[in-house]
Short mmCIF file of C-alpha atoms and ligand atoms in Angstrom, two decimals:
data_model
loop_
_atom_site.label_atom_id
_atom_site.label_comp_id
_atom_site.label_asym_id
_atom_site.label_seq_id
_atom_site.Cartn_x
_atom_site.Cartn_y
_atom_site.Cartn_z
CA MET A 1 0.00 0.00 0.00
CA SER A 2 2.61 2.52 1.05
CA THR A 3 4.63 1.78 -2.11
CA ILE A 4 1.65 2.78 -4.24
CA ARG A 5 1.23 5.92 -2.18
CA ASN A 6 4.87 6.79 -2.76
CA LEU A 7 4.51 6.23 -6.48
CA LEU A 8 1.50 8.53 -6.67
CA ARG A 9 2.18 12.06 -7.93
CA GLU A 10 3.01 14.09 -4.85
CA HIS A 11 0.29 16.71 -5.19
CA LEU A 12 -2.37 13.97 -5.37
CA ARG A 13 -1.39 12.14 -2.18
CA GLY A 14 -3.66 13.94 0.24
CA MET A 15 -6.35 14.69 -2.30
CA ARG A 16 -9.99 13.89 -1.57
CA PRO A 17 -12.32 13.11 -4.48
CA TYR A 18 -15.34 15.27 -5.26
CA GLU A 19 -18.14 14.34 -2.87
CA SER A 20 -20.84 14.03 -5.52
CA ALA A 21 -24.43 13.71 -4.37
CA ARG A 22 -24.46 10.14 -5.65
CA ARG A 23 -21.24 9.20 -3.92
CA SER A 24 -21.98 10.81 -0.56
CA MET A 25 -25.51 9.45 0.07
CA SER A 26 -27.18 6.21 -0.88
CA GLY A 27 -30.54 4.61 -0.30
CA GLY A 28 -33.71 6.64 0.01
CA ASN A 29 -36.53 6.63 -2.50
CA ILE A 30 -36.95 10.36 -3.19
CA TRP A 31 -33.75 11.87 -4.52
CA LEU A 32 -33.68 15.65 -4.15
CA ASN A 33 -29.93 15.97 -3.66
CA ALA A 34 -28.39 16.11 -7.15
CA ASN A 35 -30.50 18.65 -9.08
CA GLU A 36 -31.60 15.99 -11.54
CA SER A 37 -34.87 16.20 -13.43
CA PRO A 38 -37.52 13.92 -11.89
CA TYR A 39 -38.41 12.74 -15.42
CA SER A 40 -36.48 10.50 -17.77
CA PRO A 41 -37.30 11.30 -21.41
CA ALA A 42 -38.37 8.44 -23.65
CA CYS A 43 -35.11 7.37 -25.28
CA SER A 44 -34.60 5.21 -28.30
CA GLY A 45 -31.86 4.73 -30.83
CA SER A 46 -31.03 2.45 -33.70
CA PHE A 47 -27.92 1.28 -31.85
CA ALA A 48 -26.67 -0.22 -35.07
CA ASN A 49 -22.94 0.18 -35.77
CA LEU A 50 -21.94 -0.28 -32.15
CA ASN A 51 -19.01 -2.30 -33.50
CA ARG A 52 -17.63 0.99 -34.87
CA TYR A 53 -15.88 3.74 -32.97
CA PRO A 54 -17.94 6.91 -32.86
CA ASN A 55 -16.75 10.10 -34.54
CA PHE A 56 -14.52 12.38 -32.48
CA GLN A 57 -17.26 14.99 -32.83
CA SER A 58 -20.71 14.16 -34.17
CA ALA A 59 -21.63 16.80 -36.74
CA GLU A 60 -25.31 15.89 -36.35
CA LEU A 61 -25.26 16.37 -32.58
CA ASN A 62 -23.13 19.52 -32.64
CA ASN A 63 -25.25 21.10 -35.40
CA ALA A 64 -28.44 20.29 -33.49
CA TYR A 65 -27.00 21.90 -30.35
CA ALA A 66 -25.74 24.90 -32.33
CA ARG A 67 -29.28 25.49 -33.63
CA TYR A 68 -30.74 25.08 -30.14
CA ALA A 69 -28.17 27.43 -28.54
CA LYS A 70 -28.21 29.86 -31.49
CA VAL A 71 -24.45 29.77 -32.01
CA SER A 72 -22.42 28.85 -35.07
CA GLU A 73 -21.53 25.20 -35.65
CA SER A 74 -17.81 25.89 -35.38
CA SER A 75 -18.41 27.15 -31.82
CA VAL A 76 -19.62 23.80 -30.45
CA MET A 77 -17.67 20.94 -28.91
CA SER A 78 -19.43 17.97 -27.26
CA HIS A 79 -18.00 15.76 -24.53
CA ARG A 80 -18.63 13.75 -21.37
CA GLY A 81 -20.83 16.10 -19.38
CA SER A 82 -19.89 19.70 -18.73
CA ASP A 83 -17.53 18.41 -16.03
CA GLU A 84 -15.23 17.30 -18.85
CA ALA A 85 -15.22 20.85 -20.23
CA ILE A 86 -13.85 22.09 -16.90
CA ASP A 87 -11.16 19.41 -16.96
CA ILE A 88 -9.98 19.89 -20.55
CA LEU A 89 -9.98 23.68 -20.29
CA ILE A 90 -7.69 23.49 -17.27
CA ARG A 91 -5.44 20.86 -18.85
CA ALA A 92 -5.20 22.81 -22.09
CA PHE A 93 -4.56 26.26 -20.64
CA CYS A 94 -3.11 25.93 -17.13
CA GLU A 95 0.55 25.06 -16.67
CA PRO A 96 0.84 22.70 -13.65
CA ALA A 97 2.44 24.21 -10.53
CA LYS A 98 2.50 27.65 -12.17
CA ASP A 99 -0.85 28.91 -13.39
CA LYS A 100 -3.94 29.39 -11.23
CA ILE A 101 -7.66 29.35 -11.70
CA MET A 102 -10.03 31.80 -10.00
CA ILE A 103 -13.34 30.84 -8.39
CA CYS A 104 -15.96 32.96 -6.63
CA PRO A 105 -17.36 30.90 -3.73
CA PRO A 106 -19.85 29.72 -2.76
CA THR A 107 -19.71 27.92 -6.10
CA TYR A 108 -19.67 24.55 -7.85
CA GLY A 109 -17.01 22.23 -6.43
CA MET A 110 -15.52 20.70 -9.57
CA TYR A 111 -13.50 23.76 -10.66
CA ALA A 112 -11.20 23.46 -7.65
CA ILE A 113 -11.05 19.65 -7.88
CA SER A 114 -10.03 19.66 -11.55
CA ALA A 115 -7.45 22.37 -10.86
CA GLY A 116 -6.04 20.34 -7.95
CA VAL A 117 -5.70 17.19 -10.07
CA ASN A 118 -3.77 19.17 -12.68
CA GLY A 119 -1.57 20.76 -10.03
CA ASN A 120 -2.97 24.28 -10.26
CA ALA A 121 -3.64 26.54 -7.29
CA VAL A 122 -7.00 28.21 -6.80
CA THR A 123 -7.48 31.91 -6.09
CA SER A 124 -10.79 32.49 -4.30
CA VAL A 125 -12.61 35.81 -4.55
CA PRO A 126 -15.78 35.26 -2.50
CA LEU A 127 -19.11 36.61 -3.69
CA LEU A 128 -20.43 39.63 -1.80
CA GLN A 129 -23.80 39.55 -0.08
CA CYS A 130 -25.76 42.53 -1.23
CA ASP A 131 -29.48 43.40 -1.02
CA ASN A 132 -30.49 39.83 -0.10
CA THR A 133 -28.56 38.35 -3.04
CA TRP A 134 -24.95 37.59 -3.94
CA VAL A 135 -22.84 39.46 -6.49
CA LEU A 136 -19.33 39.21 -7.92
CA ASP A 137 -16.61 41.26 -6.25
CA VAL A 138 -15.37 42.69 -9.54
CA ASP A 139 -12.71 44.93 -7.96
CA ASN A 140 -11.14 42.03 -6.12
CA ILE A 141 -11.33 39.84 -9.22
CA SER A 142 -9.48 42.58 -11.10
CA ASN A 143 -6.84 42.94 -8.37
CA ASN A 144 -6.06 39.23 -8.10
CA LEU A 145 -5.55 38.13 -11.70
CA ASP A 146 -1.80 37.50 -11.39
CA ASN A 147 -1.01 34.05 -12.82
CA VAL A 148 -4.73 33.34 -13.23
CA LYS A 149 -5.48 31.64 -16.56
CA ILE A 150 -9.20 30.90 -16.14
CA VAL A 151 -11.94 32.63 -14.13
CA PHE A 152 -14.93 30.34 -13.46
CA ILE A 153 -18.33 31.97 -13.03
CA CYS A 154 -21.34 29.79 -12.27
CA SER A 155 -24.51 31.49 -13.52
CA PRO A 156 -27.19 30.45 -12.72
CA SER A 157 -25.32 29.56 -9.56
CA ASN A 158 -25.10 26.14 -7.99
CA PRO A 159 -25.64 26.20 -4.98
CA LEU A 160 -27.18 29.71 -4.66
CA GLY A 161 -29.80 29.55 -7.43
CA ASN A 162 -29.37 33.17 -8.58
CA THR A 163 -27.77 34.62 -11.72
CA VAL A 164 -24.87 37.00 -12.19
CA SER A 165 -26.11 40.19 -13.87
CA ASP A 166 -25.25 40.99 -17.49
CA GLU A 167 -23.40 44.08 -16.32
CA GLN A 168 -21.14 42.07 -14.03
CA ILE A 169 -20.42 39.38 -16.65
CA GLN A 170 -19.48 42.11 -19.08
CA GLN A 171 -17.31 43.89 -16.49
CA VAL A 172 -15.39 40.67 -15.87
CA LEU A 173 -15.00 40.12 -19.62
CA GLU A 174 -13.62 43.64 -19.96
CA ILE A 175 -11.07 43.43 -17.13
CA THR A 176 -9.82 39.99 -18.22
CA GLN A 177 -9.43 40.79 -21.90
CA GLY A 178 -5.92 39.89 -23.09
CA LYS A 179 -5.11 38.32 -19.70
CA CYS A 180 -7.06 35.11 -19.19
CA LEU A 181 -10.13 33.09 -20.12
CA VAL A 182 -13.60 33.43 -18.58
CA VAL A 183 -15.85 30.39 -18.26
CA VAL A 184 -19.57 30.93 -17.63
CA ASP A 185 -21.08 27.64 -16.44
CA GLU A 186 -24.71 27.60 -17.58
CA ALA A 187 -25.76 24.14 -16.38
CA TYR A 188 -29.16 25.57 -15.25
CA ILE A 189 -29.79 28.14 -18.00
CA GLU A 190 -32.99 26.43 -19.24
CA TYR A 191 -34.71 27.07 -15.90
CA ALA A 192 -33.82 30.78 -15.85
CA ASP A 193 -35.74 33.06 -18.12
CA SER A 194 -32.63 35.20 -18.59
CA ALA A 195 -30.44 35.50 -21.68
CA SER A 196 -27.36 33.34 -22.15
CA ALA A 197 -23.81 34.67 -22.06
CA THR A 198 -23.43 33.18 -25.56
CA ARG A 199 -24.46 36.57 -26.91
CA PHE A 200 -21.06 37.88 -25.79
CA LEU A 201 -19.13 35.28 -27.82
CA LYS A 202 -18.91 37.54 -30.87
CA THR A 203 -17.36 40.39 -28.88
CA TYR A 204 -15.09 38.48 -26.49
CA GLU A 205 -12.71 35.89 -27.88
CA HIS A 206 -11.74 34.73 -24.38
CA LEU A 207 -15.26 33.68 -23.29
CA ILE A 208 -16.36 30.05 -22.93
CA VAL A 209 -19.91 28.99 -22.06
CA THR A 210 -20.43 25.44 -20.76
CA ARG A 211 -23.74 23.60 -21.04
CA THR A 212 -25.14 20.20 -20.13
CA MET A 213 -27.97 17.78 -20.90
CA SER A 214 -27.85 16.54 -17.28
CA LYS A 215 -30.31 18.98 -15.74
CA ALA A 216 -33.32 20.35 -17.70
CA PHE A 217 -33.00 17.72 -20.44
CA GLY A 218 -33.23 14.96 -17.82
CA LEU A 219 -30.29 13.03 -19.28
CA ALA A 220 -27.66 12.97 -16.53
CA GLY A 221 -27.19 9.25 -17.18
CA ILE A 222 -25.87 9.63 -20.73
CA ARG A 223 -23.14 12.18 -19.75
CA VAL A 224 -23.40 14.76 -22.55
CA GLY A 225 -22.21 18.34 -22.20
CA PHE A 226 -21.04 21.13 -24.48
CA THR A 227 -18.38 23.78 -24.75
CA LEU A 228 -19.51 26.88 -26.64
CA ALA A 229 -16.62 29.15 -27.62
CA ASN A 230 -14.88 30.79 -30.51
CA SER A 231 -13.32 28.34 -32.91
CA SER A 232 -9.77 29.25 -31.79
CA ILE A 233 -10.63 27.84 -28.34
CA VAL A 234 -12.42 24.80 -29.76
CA GLU A 235 -9.32 24.07 -31.86
CA ALA A 236 -7.02 24.48 -28.86
CA LEU A 237 -9.05 21.90 -26.92
CA THR A 238 -9.06 19.34 -29.72
CA PRO A 239 -5.77 17.56 -28.88
CA VAL A 240 -6.64 17.43 -25.18
CA LEU A 241 -10.01 15.72 -25.55
CA ALA A 242 -10.03 11.89 -25.77
CA PRO A 243 -10.29 10.56 -29.33
CA TYR A 244 -13.78 9.10 -28.70
CA PRO A 245 -15.18 11.24 -25.89
CA LEU A 246 -18.86 10.23 -26.25
CA PRO A 247 -20.35 6.75 -26.62
CA GLU A 248 -22.37 6.30 -29.82
CA VAL A 249 -25.43 5.49 -27.68
CA SER A 250 -25.16 8.86 -25.91
CA ILE A 251 -24.69 10.71 -29.20
CA GLN A 252 -27.85 9.19 -30.64
CA ILE A 253 -30.00 9.85 -27.56
CA ALA A 254 -28.71 13.43 -27.19
CA THR A 255 -29.38 14.17 -30.88
CA LYS A 256 -32.99 12.96 -30.50
CA ALA A 257 -33.40 15.08 -27.35
CA LEU A 258 -32.71 18.17 -29.51
CA THR A 259 -35.47 17.54 -32.07
CA ALA A 260 -38.41 19.96 -32.08
CA ASP A 261 -40.82 17.56 -30.33
CA ALA A 262 -38.34 16.63 -27.62
CA LEU A 263 -37.57 20.31 -26.99
CA ILE A 264 -41.29 20.96 -26.45
CA ASP A 265 -41.34 18.21 -23.78
CA MET A 266 -38.20 19.58 -22.14
CA ARG A 267 -39.68 23.10 -21.99
CA GLN A 268 -42.92 21.72 -20.54
CA ASN A 269 -40.94 20.00 -17.76
CA VAL A 270 -39.10 23.26 -17.10
CA ILE A 271 -42.38 25.15 -16.73
CA GLU A 272 -43.63 22.53 -14.27
CA ALA A 273 -40.36 22.73 -12.30
CA GLN A 274 -40.61 26.53 -12.12
CA GLY A 275 -44.17 26.30 -10.76
CA GLU A 276 -43.20 23.61 -8.25
CA ARG A 277 -40.18 25.65 -7.18
CA GLU A 278 -42.42 28.59 -6.30
CA ARG A 279 -44.93 26.34 -4.50
CA LEU A 280 -42.13 24.68 -2.55
CA THR A 281 -40.47 27.99 -1.65
CA SER A 282 -43.67 29.58 -0.38
CA THR A 283 -44.39 26.52 1.79
CA LEU A 284 -40.84 26.30 3.11
CA THR A 285 -40.78 29.93 4.18
CA THR A 286 -43.73 29.28 6.51
CA TYR A 287 -41.65 27.00 8.76
CA SER A 288 -40.20 28.65 11.84
CA TRP A 289 -36.94 26.69 11.50
CA VAL A 290 -36.26 28.14 8.04
CA LYS A 291 -34.12 31.23 8.58
CA ARG A 292 -33.80 32.19 4.93
CA ALA A 293 -34.76 30.88 1.49
CA MET A 294 -32.67 32.18 -1.41
CA SER A 295 -34.80 33.26 -4.32
CA SER A 296 -33.99 30.80 -7.13
CA VAL A 297 -34.18 30.74 -10.93
CA THR A 298 -33.10 27.07 -11.05
CA ASN A 299 -34.57 23.64 -10.21
CA PHE A 300 -33.44 23.79 -6.59
CA VAL A 301 -33.81 25.96 -3.50
CA LEU A 302 -31.09 26.88 -1.01
CA LEU A 303 -32.29 27.23 2.57
CA GLN A 304 -30.63 28.36 5.75
CA VAL A 305 -32.12 26.39 8.64
CA ASP A 306 -31.63 25.99 12.39
CA SER A 307 -29.57 22.83 11.96
CA ALA A 308 -28.66 21.50 8.51
CA GLU A 309 -27.34 18.26 9.94
CA SER A 310 -30.50 17.40 11.84
CA LEU A 311 -32.76 18.30 8.89
CA VAL A 312 -30.71 16.18 6.45
CA SER A 313 -30.72 13.17 8.76
CA PHE A 314 -34.41 13.57 9.64
CA LEU A 315 -35.34 13.49 5.94
CA GLU A 316 -32.89 10.69 5.24
CA SER A 317 -34.66 8.60 7.88
CA LYS A 318 -37.85 9.17 5.85
CA GLY A 319 -36.15 8.06 2.61
CA ILE A 320 -35.74 11.61 1.24
CA LEU A 321 -32.24 12.75 0.25
CA ILE A 322 -31.29 16.45 0.20
CA ARG A 323 -27.82 18.04 0.13
CA ASN A 324 -26.02 19.63 3.05
CA GLN A 325 -24.07 22.69 1.83
CA SER A 326 -22.71 23.74 5.22
CA ALA A 327 -19.09 23.03 4.27
CA GLN A 328 -19.21 25.82 1.66
CA MET A 329 -17.86 29.26 2.45
CA ASN A 330 -20.55 31.45 4.10
CA LEU A 331 -23.19 28.71 3.93
CA SER A 332 -23.27 27.35 7.48
CA ASN A 333 -26.51 25.46 8.17
CA CYS A 334 -27.57 25.66 4.54
CA VAL A 335 -29.21 22.83 2.63
CA ARG A 336 -30.00 22.54 -1.06
CA ILE A 337 -33.26 20.87 -2.04
CA THR A 338 -33.88 19.84 -5.65
CA VAL A 339 -37.39 20.46 -6.98
CA GLY A 340 -38.89 17.01 -7.55
CA SER A 341 -42.08 15.89 -9.26
CA PRO A 342 -45.33 17.25 -7.74
CA ALA A 343 -45.81 13.93 -5.89
CA GLU A 344 -42.25 13.98 -4.55
CA ASN A 345 -42.65 17.58 -3.39
CA ASP A 346 -45.94 16.67 -1.67
CA ALA A 347 -44.15 13.85 0.17
CA LEU A 348 -41.35 16.23 1.14
CA ILE A 349 -43.82 18.78 2.53
CA ALA A 350 -45.84 16.11 4.38
CA ASN A 351 -42.67 14.96 6.12
CA LEU A 352 -41.46 18.49 6.85
CA ASN A 353 -44.76 19.18 8.58
CA GLU A 354 -43.53 16.75 11.26
CA TYR A 355 -40.18 18.49 11.65
CA PRO A 356 -38.78 19.63 14.08
CA GLY A 357 -41.53 18.23 16.28
CA ALA A 358 -40.32 14.72 15.46
CA LYS A 359 -36.76 15.68 16.32
CA LEU A 360 -37.45 16.57 19.97
C1 PLP B 401 -24.51 19.52 -12.47
C2 PLP B 401 -23.54 20.58 -12.77
C3 PLP B 401 -22.52 20.38 -13.71
C4 PLP B 401 -22.16 19.02 -14.23
O1 PLP B 401 -22.84 18.66 -15.28
P1 PLP B 401 -22.48 17.36 -16.10
O2 PLP B 401 -22.81 17.83 -17.47
O3 PLP B 401 -23.40 16.31 -15.61
O4 PLP B 401 -21.04 17.00 -15.95
C5 PLP B 401 -21.70 21.44 -14.06
N1 PLP B 401 -21.85 22.63 -13.47
C6 PLP B 401 -22.78 22.85 -12.53
C7 PLP B 401 -22.88 24.18 -11.91
C8 PLP B 401 -23.64 21.82 -12.14
O5 PLP B 401 -24.53 22.03 -11.17
#
């Protein structure tokens, strides 16, 4: 054992893996801890030709996504979830042990994990709390760009559920021009009725927008995500990406999920989730043990409660999984609850009506 440890690259020896929702909790029958859609779309494929390697990039899939996202075809790269975009961007642009990435916590955990694996340090510029929401600290971002190659902005934010304003995105694009790249992670963009940062791609060559089919499309299981960027960035990433990044099965299912009929279903599910989110939020805010509910444009709600640990374990004992976010900067006693199906949300509320009475 110790020999293997000694053989391991030094910077990886103490490293802990990302505590994904799936890895950190098991069991339960209502899963509200991973921001998945409660619905699995009907999937079918011809699944012929599985004896053949897939194309490096499927023109059919990328063109379908380009039409959906209203970007040019040369601006699209598809790969294994948007998590792989984070990884290949860091491996392509960040020199190990020298370059840094910048994050603005509280934020999505994979940026720091992927940087750590590649041997890159992380500069943190925490979000500022302002008028009951959270905003970027643009001045501090500007003052801490030394050796930073990529700034990661999560908008809509996981775990906060809000968006970064257009003005702030544009300010960050202005101050980073000629210095580093800016990634806007739009995993939840379908749930937010706001415009995508893709409209800045024409003006800013150093912008990258990442997208996924894991959330609103209800296809987390097929692992398909996209990088949207100017072709110079797409070309730079090409040698870093695996030669066959997506299974043929995933390519076929994802392409079908982008047809007109499938998009209508996806948008219908989004509308239901938005309605359920508002119903859930207004019920949650009536409980005395809820200190604060962040207003959300996503398919989840972030709550500050009296005790995150006791709420998570109470619900777990009822078979309902939610996510404790207390380890995140400035989120003590916060939990994140994914919006489930109407029946799942009813079950959640019925159980919460017994909390904290059941705890005492
Ligand atoms: C879920 C999530 C992802 C990961 O998406 P995959 O496409 O499944 O890899 C990326 N970013 C954020 C903010 C997420 O919440």
